[in-house]
Every structure is written in structure tokens, then in C-alpha cells.
């Protein structure tokens, strides 16, 4: 694609660690290395990134090249660590990608009801905030303060009612 289309971007909407035996056996490391080769621009965290505990994914952003290191940001604007009342420091709410002078803001979120599909022991210390206020906040910031031409929402969820709410967010948000 990149040979034919110079403006291609690659984003995962979550669950990248599941779906293959290599991903499961390596707890995501093999997949992170493949994603680096492909040149992913961002990965939104999904419920399966919690399968072995979020600390297993955090190692891919710890600066230690010996345990695999993601060359892309992990996104999760609404993931809050209850122990600090903040997003984990290795998770970003959004990223900005530039292609041919076009700035694209990508906001990453996990669906609000996803904790029901995560082992309780791995989600006890986390909460998932309401996505609509965060979409409004970061959309405004990306458009008006970061001067993005396009804002993309990458959310690990499918909810028709959520889609309707997002569609009603006005351009001033």
C-alpha cells in the first residue's frame, strides 16, 4: 500500500495480542515486533490487552529493548488507574500523524462496558471513563490547539447508540 499510496496510515483498534498462538505465547511481544515492521501509527487498547494484566503490555513502552519495544503509541484516553487517578504514563490519549502536510489526530478509547469481558483481577485497579466528554475535549484540542486537519476516533467497541452520540458532536467541540 505504501508503494502505491504515500498517505497510508495503520491503526489497530485493539485486541492485537489475541488471535494467534504466537501472540498468546509471547504475551504480545512477537506481534509488537511485527507491528513495528509494518509501521503502525498507533494501537488503541482493547479488552484483550488486559488478558495477562496491563503491566504485561506496559513493558513494550519501558525503554528496555531486550523485552520488545513498541515504536508506536498505545492509546486509551479513558483508561484511568484508580491508584493514581490518572492515565498510566505509557498510555496516550491521542497521537498526531502527518502525511504530506496533512495533520491527522487519532483519539483512542476503550468501550465503557469492556471491563465485563476482562478477568476481574486484571481490571480491579482501572476504570473506563465516559467516552463522550473525552471525545469532545480531545477533538477540540486536536482541531483548535494542535491544528489537525482530520480527527479520527479509534474506539474498541461497537455500540450503535454511541455512534449516534458521536455523530451529534458539533464542529465546535
Coordinates of N, CA and C in Angstrom, one line a residue:
X1 N 0.8 -1.2 0.0 CA 0.0 0.0 0.0 C 0.9 1.3 0.0
X2 N 1.9 1.3 0.8 CA 2.7 2.4 0.9 C 3.4 2.8 -0.4
X3 N 3.7 1.7 -1.2 CA 4.3 1.9 -2.5 C 3.4 2.7 -3.5
X4 N 2.1 2.3 -3.4 CA 1.1 2.9 -4.2 C 0.5 4.2 -3.7
X5 N 0.4 4.2 -2.4 CA -0.3 5.3 -1.7 C 0.5 5.9 -0.6
X6 N 1.1 7.0 -0.8 CA 2.0 7.6 0.2 C 1.4 8.1 1.5
X7 N 0.1 8.2 1.5 CA -0.7 8.7 2.7 C -1.3 7.6 3.5
X8 N -0.9 6.4 3.4 CA -1.5 5.3 4.2 C -1.1 5.4 5.6
X9 N -2.0 5.2 6.5 CA -1.8 5.1 7.9 C -2.3 3.8 8.4
X10 N -1.7 3.2 9.5 CA -2.0 1.9 10.0 C -2.3 2.1 11.5
X11 N -3.6 1.8 11.9 CA -4.0 1.9 13.3 C -4.7 0.6 13.7
X12 N -4.4 0.1 14.9 CA -5.2 -1.0 15.4 C -6.2 -0.5 16.4
X13 N -7.4 -1.1 16.3 CA -8.4 -0.7 17.3 C -8.5 -1.6 18.5
X14 N -7.5 -2.4 18.7 CA -7.4 -3.2 19.9 C -7.4 -4.7 19.7
X15 N -7.1 -5.4 20.8 CA -7.1 -6.8 20.8 C -5.9 -7.4 19.9
X16 N -4.9 -6.6 19.8 CA -3.8 -7.0 18.9 C -3.1 -8.3 19.5
X17 N -3.1 -8.5 20.8 CA -2.4 -9.6 21.4 C -3.0 -10.9 21.2
X18 N -4.3 -10.9 20.8 CA -5.0 -12.2 20.6 C -5.3 -12.5 19.2
X19 N -5.6 -13.8 18.9 CA -5.9 -14.2 17.6 C -4.9 -15.1 17.0
X20 N -3.7 -15.2 17.6 CA -2.7 -16.1 17.1 C -1.9 -16.7 18.2
X21 N -1.5 -17.9 18.0 CA -0.7 -18.6 19.1 C 0.6 -17.9 19.4
X22 N 1.2 -17.3 18.4 CA 2.5 -16.5 18.6 C 2.2 -15.3 19.5
X23 N 1.1 -14.7 19.3 CA 0.7 -13.5 20.2 C 0.5 -14.0 21.6
X24 N -0.2 -15.1 21.7 CA -0.5 -15.6 23.1 C 0.7 -16.1 23.8
X25 N 1.5 -16.9 23.1 CA 2.7 -17.5 23.8 C 3.7 -16.4 24.2
X26 N 3.8 -15.4 23.4 CA 4.8 -14.3 23.7 C 4.2 -13.2 24.4
X27 N 2.9 -13.3 24.8 CA 2.2 -12.3 25.5 C 2.3 -10.9 24.8
X28 N 2.2 -11.0 23.5 CA 2.2 -9.8 22.6 C 3.5 -9.4 22.0
X29 N 4.6 -9.9 22.5 CA 5.9 -9.4 22.1 C 6.1 -9.7 20.6
X30 N 5.8 -10.9 20.2 CA 6.0 -11.2 18.7 C 5.2 -10.3 17.9
X31 N 3.9 -10.0 18.3 CA 3.0 -9.2 17.5 C 3.5 -7.7 17.5
X32 N 4.0 -7.2 18.6 CA 4.6 -5.9 18.7 C 5.7 -5.7 17.7
X33 N 6.6 -6.7 17.6 CA 7.7 -6.7 16.7 C 7.2 -6.7 15.2
X34 N 6.2 -7.4 14.9 CA 5.6 -7.4 13.6 C 5.0 -6.1 13.3
X35 N 4.3 -5.5 14.3 CA 3.6 -4.2 14.1 C 4.7 -3.1 13.8
X36 N 5.8 -3.2 14.5 CA 6.9 -2.3 14.2 C 7.4 -2.4 12.8
X37 N 7.5 -3.6 12.3 CA 7.9 -3.8 10.9 C 6.9 -3.3 9.9
X38 N 5.6 -3.4 10.2 CA 4.6 -2.9 9.3 C 4.6 -1.4 9.4
X39 N 4.9 -0.8 10.5 CA 4.9 0.6 10.7 C 3.6 1.2 11.2
X40 N 3.0 0.5 12.2 CA 1.8 1.0 12.8 C 2.0 2.4 13.3
X41 N 1.0 3.3 13.1 CA 1.0 4.6 13.6 C 0.5 4.7 15.1
X42 N -0.4 3.8 15.5 CA -1.0 3.8 16.8 C -1.7 2.5 17.0
X43 N -1.9 2.1 18.3 CA -2.7 1.0 18.8 C -3.6 1.5 19.9
X44 N -4.9 1.3 19.7 CA -5.8 1.5 20.8 C -5.9 0.3 21.6
X45 N -5.9 0.4 22.9 CA -6.0 -0.7 23.8 C -7.4 -1.2 23.8
X46 N -7.6 -2.6 23.8 CA -8.9 -3.2 23.9 C -8.9 -4.1 25.1
X47 N -10.0 -4.8 25.3 CA -10.1 -5.7 26.5 C -9.0 -6.8 26.5
X48 N -8.6 -7.3 25.4 CA -7.6 -8.4 25.4 C -6.2 -7.9 25.8
X49 N -6.0 -6.7 25.7 CA -4.7 -6.2 26.2 C -4.6 -6.3 27.7
X50 N -5.7 -6.6 28.4 CA -5.7 -6.8 29.8 C -5.6 -8.3 30.2
X51 N -5.5 -9.2 29.2 CA -5.6 -10.6 29.4 C -4.6 -11.2 30.4
X52 N -3.4 -10.6 30.4 CA -2.4 -11.1 31.4 C -2.1 -10.0 32.4
X53 N -2.9 -9.0 32.4 CA -2.6 -7.8 33.2 C -2.0 -6.7 32.4
X54 N -2.4 -5.5 32.6 CA -1.9 -4.4 31.7 C -0.4 -4.2 31.9
X55 N 0.2 -4.6 33.0 CA 1.6 -4.5 33.2 C 2.4 -5.3 32.1
X56 N 1.8 -6.3 31.6 CA 2.4 -7.1 30.5 C 2.5 -6.3 29.2
X57 N 1.6 -5.4 29.0 CA 1.7 -4.6 27.8 C 2.6 -3.4 28.1
X58 N 2.6 -2.9 29.3 CA 3.4 -1.7 29.6 C 4.9 -2.0 29.4
X59 N 5.3 -3.2 29.4 CA 6.8 -3.5 29.2 C 7.2 -3.1 27.8
X60 N 6.2 -3.0 26.8 CA 6.6 -2.6 25.5 C 6.8 -1.1 25.3
X61 N 6.7 -0.4 26.4 CA 6.9 1.1 26.4 C 7.9 1.5 27.5
X62 N 8.7 0.5 28.0 CA 9.5 0.8 29.2 C 11.0 1.2 28.8
X63 N 11.3 1.3 27.6 CA 12.6 1.7 27.1 C 13.6 0.5 27.1
X64 N 13.2 -0.7 27.6 CA 14.2 -1.8 27.6 C 14.0 -2.6 26.3
X65 N 15.0 -2.5 25.4 CA 15.0 -3.1 24.1 C 15.0 -4.6 24.2
X66 N 15.4 -5.2 25.3 CA 15.5 -6.6 25.5 C 14.2 -7.3 25.6
X67 N 13.1 -6.6 26.0 CA 11.8 -7.3 26.1 C 10.8 -6.8 25.1
X68 N 11.3 -6.3 24.0 CA 10.4 -5.8 22.9 C 9.9 -4.4 23.2
X69 N 10.0 -3.6 22.2 CA 9.6 -2.1 22.5 C 8.8 -1.7 21.3
X70 N 7.6 -1.2 21.6 CA 6.7 -0.7 20.6 C 7.2 0.7 20.0
X71 N 7.2 0.8 18.7 CA 7.6 2.0 18.1 C 6.4 2.9 17.7
X72 N 5.3 2.6 18.3 CA 4.1 3.3 18.1 C 3.4 3.6 19.5
X73 N 2.6 4.6 19.6 CA 1.9 4.9 20.9 C 0.8 3.9 21.1
X74 N 0.5 3.6 22.4 CA -0.7 2.9 22.8 C -1.7 4.0 23.3
X75 N -2.9 3.9 22.8 CA -3.9 4.9 23.0 C -5.0 4.4 23.9
X76 N -5.4 5.2 24.9 CA -6.5 4.9 25.8 C -6.9 6.0 26.6
X77 N -7.6 7.0 26.0 CA -7.8 8.3 26.7 C -8.7 8.1 27.9
X78 N -9.5 7.1 28.0 CA -10.4 6.9 29.1 C -10.0 5.8 30.1
X79 N -8.7 5.4 30.0 CA -8.3 4.3 31.0 C -7.6 5.0 32.1
X80 N -8.2 4.9 33.3 CA -7.7 5.6 34.5 C -7.2 4.5 35.5
X81 N -6.0 4.7 36.0 CA -5.5 3.8 37.1 C -6.1 4.4 38.4
X82 N -6.9 3.6 39.1 CA -7.6 4.1 40.3 C -6.6 4.4 41.4
X83 N -5.4 3.8 41.4 CA -4.4 4.0 42.4 C -3.8 5.4 42.3
X84 N -3.8 6.0 41.1 CA -3.2 7.3 40.9 C -4.2 8.3 40.5
X85 N -5.4 7.8 40.1 CA -6.4 8.7 39.5 C -6.0 9.4 38.2
X86 N -5.0 8.7 37.5 CA -4.5 9.3 36.2 C -4.4 8.1 35.2
X87 N -4.2 8.5 33.9 CA -3.9 7.6 32.9 C -2.5 7.0 33.2
X88 N -2.3 5.7 33.0 CA -0.9 5.2 33.1 C 0.0 6.0 32.2
X89 N 1.2 6.3 32.7 CA 2.1 7.3 31.9 C 2.5 6.8 30.6
X90 N 2.4 5.5 30.3 CA 2.8 5.0 29.0 C 1.7 4.9 28.0
X91 N 0.5 5.3 28.4 CA -0.7 5.4 27.5 C -0.9 6.9 27.2
X92 N -1.2 7.1 25.9 CA -1.5 8.4 25.4 C -3.0 8.6 25.1
X93 N -3.6 9.7 25.3 CA -5.0 9.9 24.9 C -5.2 10.0 23.4
X94 N -4.1 10.5 22.7 CA -4.2 10.6 21.2 C -2.8 10.7 20.7
X95 N -2.7 10.6 19.4 CA -1.4 10.9 18.7 C -1.7 11.7 17.4
X96 N -0.7 12.3 16.9 CA -0.9 13.1 15.7 C 0.1 12.5 14.6
X97 N -0.5 12.2 13.5 CA 0.3 11.7 12.4 C 0.3 12.7 11.2
X98 N 1.4 12.9 10.6 CA 1.5 13.9 9.5 C 1.8 13.1 8.2
X99 N 1.0 13.4 7.2 CA 1.3 12.9 5.8 C 1.1 14.0 4.8
X100 N 2.1 14.3 4.1 CA 2.1 15.4 3.1 C 1.4 16.6 3.6
X101 N 1.8 17.2 4.7 CA 1.3 18.4 5.3 C -0.1 18.3 5.7
X102 N -0.6 17.1 5.9 CA -2.0 16.9 6.5 C -1.8 16.3 7.9
X103 N -2.3 17.0 8.8 CA -2.2 16.6 10.2 C -3.5 15.8 10.6
X104 N -3.3 14.5 11.1 CA -4.4 13.7 11.4 C -4.2 13.4 12.9
X105 N -5.2 13.8 13.7 CA -5.3 13.4 15.1 C -6.1 12.1 15.3
X106 N -5.5 11.2 16.1 CA -6.2 9.9 16.3 C -6.4 9.8 17.8
X107 N -7.7 9.8 18.2 CA -8.1 9.6 19.6 C -8.4 8.1 19.9
X108 N -7.8 7.5 20.9 CA -8.0 6.1 21.2 C -8.8 6.0 22.5
X109 N -9.8 5.1 22.5 CA -10.6 4.9 23.6 C -11.0 3.4 23.7
X110 N -11.3 2.9 24.9 CA -11.8 1.6 25.1 C -13.3 1.8 25.5
X111 N -14.2 0.9 25.0 CA -15.6 1.0 25.3 C -15.9 0.9 26.8
X112 N -16.9 1.6 27.2 CA -17.2 1.7 28.6 C -17.6 0.4 29.2
X113 N -18.2 -0.5 28.5 CA -18.6 -1.8 29.1 C -17.6 -2.9 28.9
X114 N -16.4 -2.6 28.5 CA -15.4 -3.7 28.2 C -14.9 -4.4 29.4
X115 N -15.0 -3.7 30.6 CA -14.5 -4.4 31.8 C -15.2 -5.7 32.1
X116 N -16.5 -5.8 31.6 CA -17.2 -7.0 31.8 C -16.6 -8.2 31.1
X117 N -15.8 -8.0 30.1 CA -15.1 -9.1 29.4 C -13.7 -9.3 29.8
X118 N -13.3 -8.7 30.9 CA -11.9 -8.8 31.4 C -11.9 -9.5 32.7
X119 N -11.0 -10.4 33.0 CA -10.9 -11.0 34.3 C -10.8 -9.9 35.4
X120 N -11.7 -10.1 36.4 CA -11.8 -9.0 37.4 C -10.4 -8.7 38.0
X121 N -9.6 -9.6 38.3 CA -8.3 -9.4 38.9 C -7.4 -8.5 38.1
X122 N -7.6 -8.4 36.7 CA -6.8 -7.6 35.9 C -7.4 -6.2 35.6
X123 N -8.6 -6.0 36.0 CA -9.2 -4.7 35.8 C -9.6 -4.0 37.1
X124 N -9.4 -4.6 38.2 CA -9.8 -4.0 39.5 C -9.2 -2.6 39.7
X125 N -8.0 -2.4 39.3 CA -7.3 -1.2 39.6 C -7.6 -0.1 38.5
X126 N -8.5 -0.4 37.5 CA -8.7 0.5 36.5 C -10.2 0.8 36.3
X127 N -10.4 2.0 35.8 CA -11.8 2.4 35.4 C -11.8 3.0 34.0
X128 N -12.9 2.8 33.3 CA -13.0 3.4 32.0 C -14.0 4.5 32.0
X129 N -13.5 5.7 31.8 CA -14.4 6.9 31.9 C -15.4 7.0 30.7
X130 N -16.4 7.8 30.9 CA -17.4 8.1 29.8 C -16.6 8.6 28.6
X131 N -16.9 8.1 27.5 CA -16.1 8.5 26.3 C -16.5 9.8 25.7
X132 N -17.8 10.2 25.7 CA -18.3 11.4 25.0 C -17.6 12.7 25.5
X133 N -17.5 12.9 26.8 CA -16.8 14.2 27.2 C -15.3 14.2 26.7
X134 N -14.7 13.0 26.7 CA -13.3 12.9 26.3 C -13.2 13.1 24.8
X135 N -14.1 12.6 24.0 CA -14.1 12.8 22.6 C -14.3 14.3 22.3
X136 N -15.2 14.9 23.0 CA -15.4 16.4 22.8 C -14.1 17.2 23.2
X137 N -13.5 16.8 24.3 CA -12.3 17.5 24.8 C -11.2 17.4 23.8
X138 N -10.9 16.2 23.5 CA -9.7 15.9 22.6 C -9.9 16.3 21.2
X139 N -11.2 16.2 20.7 CA -11.5 16.7 19.4 C -11.2 18.2 19.3
X140 N -11.7 18.9 20.3 CA -11.5 20.4 20.3 C -10.0 20.7 20.3
X141 N -9.3 20.0 21.2 CA -7.8 20.2 21.4 C -7.1 20.0 20.1
X142 N -7.4 18.8 19.5 CA -6.7 18.5 18.2 C -7.0 19.4 17.1
X143 N -8.3 19.9 17.0 CA -8.6 20.8 15.9 C -8.1 22.2 16.1
X144 N -8.3 22.7 17.4 CA -8.1 24.1 17.6 C -6.8 24.5 18.3
X145 N -6.1 23.5 18.9 CA -4.8 23.8 19.6 C -3.7 23.1 18.9
X146 N -3.9 22.0 18.3 CA -2.9 21.2 17.6 C -3.0 21.3 16.1
X147 N -4.1 22.0 15.6 CA -4.3 22.3 14.2 C -4.3 21.1 13.3
X148 N -5.0 20.1 13.7 CA -5.2 18.9 12.9 C -6.3 19.2 11.8
X149 N -6.0 18.7 10.7 CA -6.9 18.8 9.5 C -8.1 17.7 9.6
X150 N -7.7 16.6 10.2 CA -8.7 15.5 10.3 C -8.5 14.9 11.8
X151 N -9.6 14.6 12.4 CA -9.6 13.9 13.7 C -10.3 12.5 13.5
X152 N -9.7 11.5 13.9 CA -10.2 10.1 13.8 C -10.4 9.6 15.2
X153 N -11.5 8.9 15.4 CA -11.8 8.2 16.6 C -11.5 6.7 16.4
X154 N -10.6 6.2 17.2 CA -10.3 4.8 17.2 C -10.8 4.2 18.6
X155 N -11.9 3.5 18.5 CA -12.5 3.0 19.8 C -12.7 1.5 19.7
X156 N -12.4 0.9 20.8 CA -12.5 -0.6 20.9 C -13.9 -0.8 21.4
X157 N -14.9 -0.8 20.6 CA -16.3 -1.0 21.0 C -17.1 -0.9 19.7
X158 N -18.3 -1.5 19.8 CA -19.3 -1.2 18.8 C -20.6 -1.0 19.5
X159 N -21.1 0.2 19.4 CA -22.4 0.5 20.0 C -23.1 1.5 19.1
X160 N -24.2 1.1 18.6 CA -24.9 2.0 17.7 C -25.3 3.3 18.4
X161 N -25.7 3.2 19.6 CA -26.1 4.5 20.3 C -24.9 5.4 20.5
X162 N -23.7 4.8 20.8 CA -22.5 5.6 20.9 C -22.2 6.3 19.5
X163 N -22.4 5.5 18.4 CA -22.2 6.1 17.1 C -23.1 7.3 16.9
X164 N -24.3 7.2 17.3 CA -25.3 8.3 17.2 C -24.8 9.5 18.0
X165 N -24.4 9.3 19.2 CA -23.9 10.4 20.1 C -22.7 11.0 19.5
X166 N -21.8 10.3 19.0 CA -20.5 10.8 18.3 C -20.9 11.7 17.1
X167 N -21.9 11.2 16.3 CA -22.3 11.9 15.2 C -22.9 13.3 15.5
X168 N -23.4 13.4 16.7 CA -24.1 14.7 17.1 C -23.1 15.7 17.7
X169 N -21.8 15.3 17.9 CA -20.8 16.2 18.4 C -20.6 17.2 17.3
X170 N -20.7 18.5 17.7 CA -20.6 19.6 16.7 C -19.2 19.9 16.4
X171 N -19.0 20.7 15.4 CA -17.6 21.1 15.0 C -16.9 22.0 16.0
X172 N -17.7 22.6 16.9 CA -17.0 23.5 17.9 C -16.5 22.7 19.1
X173 N -16.8 21.4 19.2 CA -16.4 20.6 20.3 C -14.9 20.2 20.1

